[in-house]
Coordinates of C-alpha atoms in Angstrom, one line a residue:
Chain A
A6 CA 0.0 0.0 0.0
Q7 CA 1.1 3.6 -0.6
S8 CA 2.4 5.3 2.5
V9 CA 4.4 8.2 3.6
S10 CA 6.5 8.0 6.8
Q11 CA 7.9 10.9 8.7
H12 CA 10.6 9.9 11.2
N13 CA 9.9 12.4 14.0
H14 CA 6.6 13.3 15.5
H15 CA 8.0 16.1 17.7
V16 CA 11.2 18.1 17.3
I17 CA 12.4 20.8 19.7
L18 CA 15.2 23.1 18.6
S19 CA 16.8 26.3 19.8
E20 CA 17.0 29.2 17.4
A21 CA 19.9 29.0 14.9
A22 CA 20.0 25.3 15.2
S23 CA 19.9 23.3 11.9
L24 CA 16.9 21.3 11.0
E25 CA 16.4 18.1 9.1
L26 CA 13.1 16.3 9.0
G27 CA 13.0 12.9 7.5
C28 CA 10.4 11.6 5.0
N29 CA 10.2 8.3 3.2
Y30 CA 7.5 7.1 0.9
S31 CA 6.5 3.8 -0.6
Y32 CA 5.0 4.0 -4.1
G33 CA 6.3 2.4 -7.2
G34 CA 5.0 4.8 -9.8
T35 CA 5.7 8.4 -10.8
V36 CA 5.3 10.8 -7.9
N37 CA 5.4 14.5 -7.1
L38 CA 6.8 15.3 -3.7
F39 CA 5.7 18.0 -1.4
W40 CA 6.3 19.5 2.0
Y41 CA 3.4 21.4 3.5
V42 CA 3.5 23.5 6.6
Q43 CA 0.7 24.5 9.0
Y44 CA 1.5 27.4 11.3
P45 CA -0.6 27.7 14.4
G46 CA -4.1 28.7 13.6
Q47 CA -3.5 28.8 9.9
H48 CA -4.2 26.7 6.7
L49 CA -2.0 24.1 5.4
Q50 CA 0.2 25.7 2.8
L51 CA 2.9 24.6 0.4
L52 CA 6.5 24.9 1.5
L53 CA 8.1 23.4 -1.5
K54 CA 7.6 20.7 -4.2
Y55 CA 9.6 18.5 -6.5
F56 CA 8.3 17.3 -9.8
S57 CA 11.4 16.6 -11.8
G58 CA 14.9 18.0 -12.6
D59 CA 17.3 19.0 -9.9
P60 CA 16.6 16.8 -6.9
L61 CA 17.6 19.6 -4.5
V62 CA 14.7 22.0 -4.4
K63 CA 14.4 25.3 -2.6
G64 CA 11.2 26.6 -1.1
I65 CA 10.1 29.5 0.9
K66 CA 11.6 30.9 4.1
G67 CA 15.0 29.3 3.5
F68 CA 13.8 25.7 3.4
E69 CA 15.1 23.1 1.0
A70 CA 14.6 19.4 0.4
E71 CA 16.5 16.7 -1.4
F72 CA 14.9 13.9 -3.4
I73 CA 16.9 10.7 -3.3
K74 CA 15.2 8.3 -5.6
S75 CA 17.2 5.3 -4.5
K76 CA 16.2 5.8 -0.9
F77 CA 12.6 6.9 -1.6
S78 CA 13.3 9.9 0.6
F79 CA 12.5 13.6 0.5
N80 CA 14.1 15.1 3.6
L81 CA 13.4 18.7 4.5
R82 CA 16.3 20.9 5.7
K83 CA 16.9 24.4 7.0
P84 CA 20.4 25.5 8.1
S85 CA 19.3 27.9 10.8
V86 CA 15.7 27.8 12.3
Q87 CA 13.9 30.8 13.7
W88 CA 11.2 31.0 16.4
S89 CA 8.7 31.7 13.6
D90 CA 9.4 28.3 12.1
T91 CA 7.4 26.7 14.9
A92 CA 4.7 24.8 13.0
E93 CA 3.6 21.4 11.9
Y94 CA 5.3 20.0 8.8
F95 CA 3.7 17.4 6.5
C96 CA 5.5 15.5 3.9
A97 CA 3.2 14.4 1.0
V98 CA 3.3 12.4 -2.1
G99 CA 1.2 13.1 -5.2
T100 CA 0.4 10.0 -7.1
G101 CA -1.7 9.1 -10.1
G102 CA -5.3 10.0 -10.1
F103 CA -4.7 13.3 -8.3
K104 CA -4.3 11.6 -4.9
T105 CA -2.1 13.1 -2.4
I106 CA -0.9 10.9 0.5
F107 CA 0.3 12.7 3.7
G108 CA 2.7 11.7 6.3
A109 CA 1.7 11.9 10.0
G110 CA 3.3 15.3 10.4
T111 CA 6.2 16.6 12.5
R112 CA 5.6 19.2 15.1
L113 CA 8.5 21.6 15.3
F114 CA 8.9 23.8 18.3
V115 CA 11.7 26.4 18.2
K116 CA 12.8 27.9 21.5
A117 CA 13.7 31.6 21.3
Chain B
G13 CA -2.1 32.0 -4.8
A14 CA -5.3 30.1 -5.1
V15 CA -7.8 30.5 -2.2
V16 CA -10.1 27.8 -0.9
S17 CA -12.7 28.7 1.7
Q18 CA -14.8 26.5 4.0
H19 CA -18.0 27.2 5.8
P20 CA -18.6 26.9 8.7
S21 CA -15.4 27.0 10.5
W22 CA -16.9 25.3 13.6
V23 CA -20.1 23.6 14.1
I24 CA -21.6 21.9 17.1
C25 CA -24.6 19.7 16.6
K26 CA -26.7 17.1 18.5
S27 CA -26.3 13.4 17.8
G28 CA -28.5 12.2 15.0
T29 CA -28.6 15.5 13.1
S30 CA -27.0 16.2 9.7
V31 CA -24.4 18.8 9.1
K32 CA -23.4 20.3 5.8
I33 CA -19.9 21.7 5.2
E34 CA -19.2 23.8 2.1
C35 CA -15.9 24.1 0.3
R36 CA -15.4 26.8 -2.3
S37 CA -12.6 27.7 -4.6
L38 CA -12.7 31.5 -4.6
D39 CA -10.5 32.5 -7.6
F40 CA -10.2 29.4 -9.7
Q41 CA -12.3 26.6 -11.0
A42 CA -11.9 23.1 -9.5
T43 CA -13.4 20.1 -11.3
T44 CA -11.9 18.0 -8.5
M45 CA -11.8 18.6 -4.8
F46 CA -10.7 16.4 -2.0
W47 CA -12.1 15.9 1.5
Y48 CA -9.9 15.0 4.4
R49 CA -10.4 14.2 8.0
Q50 CA -7.8 15.0 10.6
F51 CA -7.8 13.5 14.0
P52 CA -5.9 15.2 16.8
K53 CA -2.2 14.7 16.5
Q54 CA -2.6 12.6 13.4
S55 CA -2.2 13.2 9.7
L56 CA -4.8 14.0 7.1
M57 CA -6.8 11.0 6.0
L58 CA -8.3 11.3 2.5
M59 CA -12.0 10.5 2.7
A60 CA -13.1 11.1 -0.9
T61 CA -12.6 12.8 -4.2
S62 CA -15.3 15.1 -5.2
N63 CA -15.9 15.3 -9.0
E64 CA -17.9 18.0 -10.6
G65 CA -20.7 16.5 -12.6
S66 CA -20.2 13.0 -11.4
K67 CA -20.3 10.8 -8.3
A68 CA -17.7 11.2 -5.7
T69 CA -15.0 8.5 -5.3
Y70 CA -14.7 7.3 -1.7
E71 CA -11.6 5.8 -0.1
Q72 CA -11.8 2.3 1.4
G73 CA -13.5 2.3 4.7
V74 CA -15.4 5.6 4.3
E75 CA -19.2 5.2 4.3
K76 CA -20.6 6.9 1.3
D77 CA -24.1 7.0 2.7
K78 CA -22.7 8.6 5.9
F79 CA -20.6 11.2 4.2
L80 CA -22.6 12.6 1.3
I81 CA -20.6 14.6 -1.2
N82 CA -22.0 16.9 -3.9
H83 CA -19.9 18.8 -6.3
A84 CA -22.6 21.3 -7.4
S85 CA -20.5 23.6 -9.5
L86 CA -16.9 24.2 -10.6
T87 CA -16.3 26.2 -7.4
L88 CA -18.4 24.4 -4.8
S89 CA -18.3 21.0 -3.1
T90 CA -20.3 20.1 -0.1
L91 CA -19.8 17.4 2.5
T92 CA -22.9 16.4 4.5
V93 CA -22.3 14.3 7.6
T94 CA -25.6 12.4 8.0
S95 CA -27.0 11.3 11.3
A96 CA -23.8 12.5 13.0
H97 CA -22.6 10.8 16.1
P98 CA -19.9 11.8 18.6
E99 CA -17.3 9.6 16.9
D100 CA -17.8 11.8 13.8
S101 CA -16.3 14.7 15.7
S102 CA -13.2 15.8 13.9
F103 CA -11.6 18.4 11.8
Y104 CA -12.6 18.2 8.1
I105 CA -10.5 19.9 5.5
C106 CA -11.1 20.3 1.8
S107 CA -8.6 21.0 -0.9
A108 CA -8.5 21.6 -4.6
P109 CA -5.5 20.8 -6.9
G110 CA -3.7 23.6 -8.6
G111 CA -2.7 21.9 -11.7
G112 CA -3.5 19.2 -14.2
G113 CA -1.5 16.2 -15.5
A114 CA -1.4 12.6 -14.6
V115 CA 0.0 13.0 -11.1
A116 CA -1.3 15.0 -8.3
D117 CA -0.1 18.6 -8.2
T118 CA -0.1 21.2 -5.4
Q119 CA -3.1 21.1 -3.2
Y120 CA -4.7 24.4 -2.0
F121 CA -6.3 23.8 1.3
G122 CA -9.3 25.3 3.0
P123 CA -9.0 26.4 6.6
G124 CA -10.9 23.4 7.9
T125 CA -14.2 22.9 9.7
R126 CA -14.2 21.6 13.3
L127 CA -17.3 19.4 13.9
T128 CA -18.3 18.6 17.4
V129 CA -21.2 16.2 17.9
L130 CA -22.7 16.2 21.3

């Protein structure tokens, strides 16, 4: 069955620390890969996406993610987090038939 | 960017009643919309795909007679929770895809509707 696995449910970091959130998926076909973010009290919104081309994609607010096809992974990174990055982050995989499958989410709390 | 709205944002109802939730794409047309359910501290679970002009497609385990979906126009999909019970209490989110193609593109999400069934 298709699935998306996020390695950490909760992450607590101090400001300026580096961030890496793991994401692995299982799906044999062509996929589009996404990271969505949900700030407290706000909608889910797109952080970045990968469709094809350079496997290292850059998104908003200094985030980037790397697609490693051989590992079925799409990890999210940021070199230096800020307090305003406190949010819940969802890895998602877009598959055929317009379906998007979400990971369980990772709650990031950044201490000022 | 594309905007999706939901109404109401929060609804409280008595057990046994039906509740309708609306999802609208405000500045674009959406022939397809998706309905998700999100339990506390869990991810979004896709419930069904709403198709304009045809029947919705339900995911395995989702009761189609319980969760009625109507895609009335290119900008409106409704989810009706019929004979709601406390276990239906949850956060319901809709989304509309931003692009075409064979593989799912960016989703634009509504703000969600919190349903509380007493």
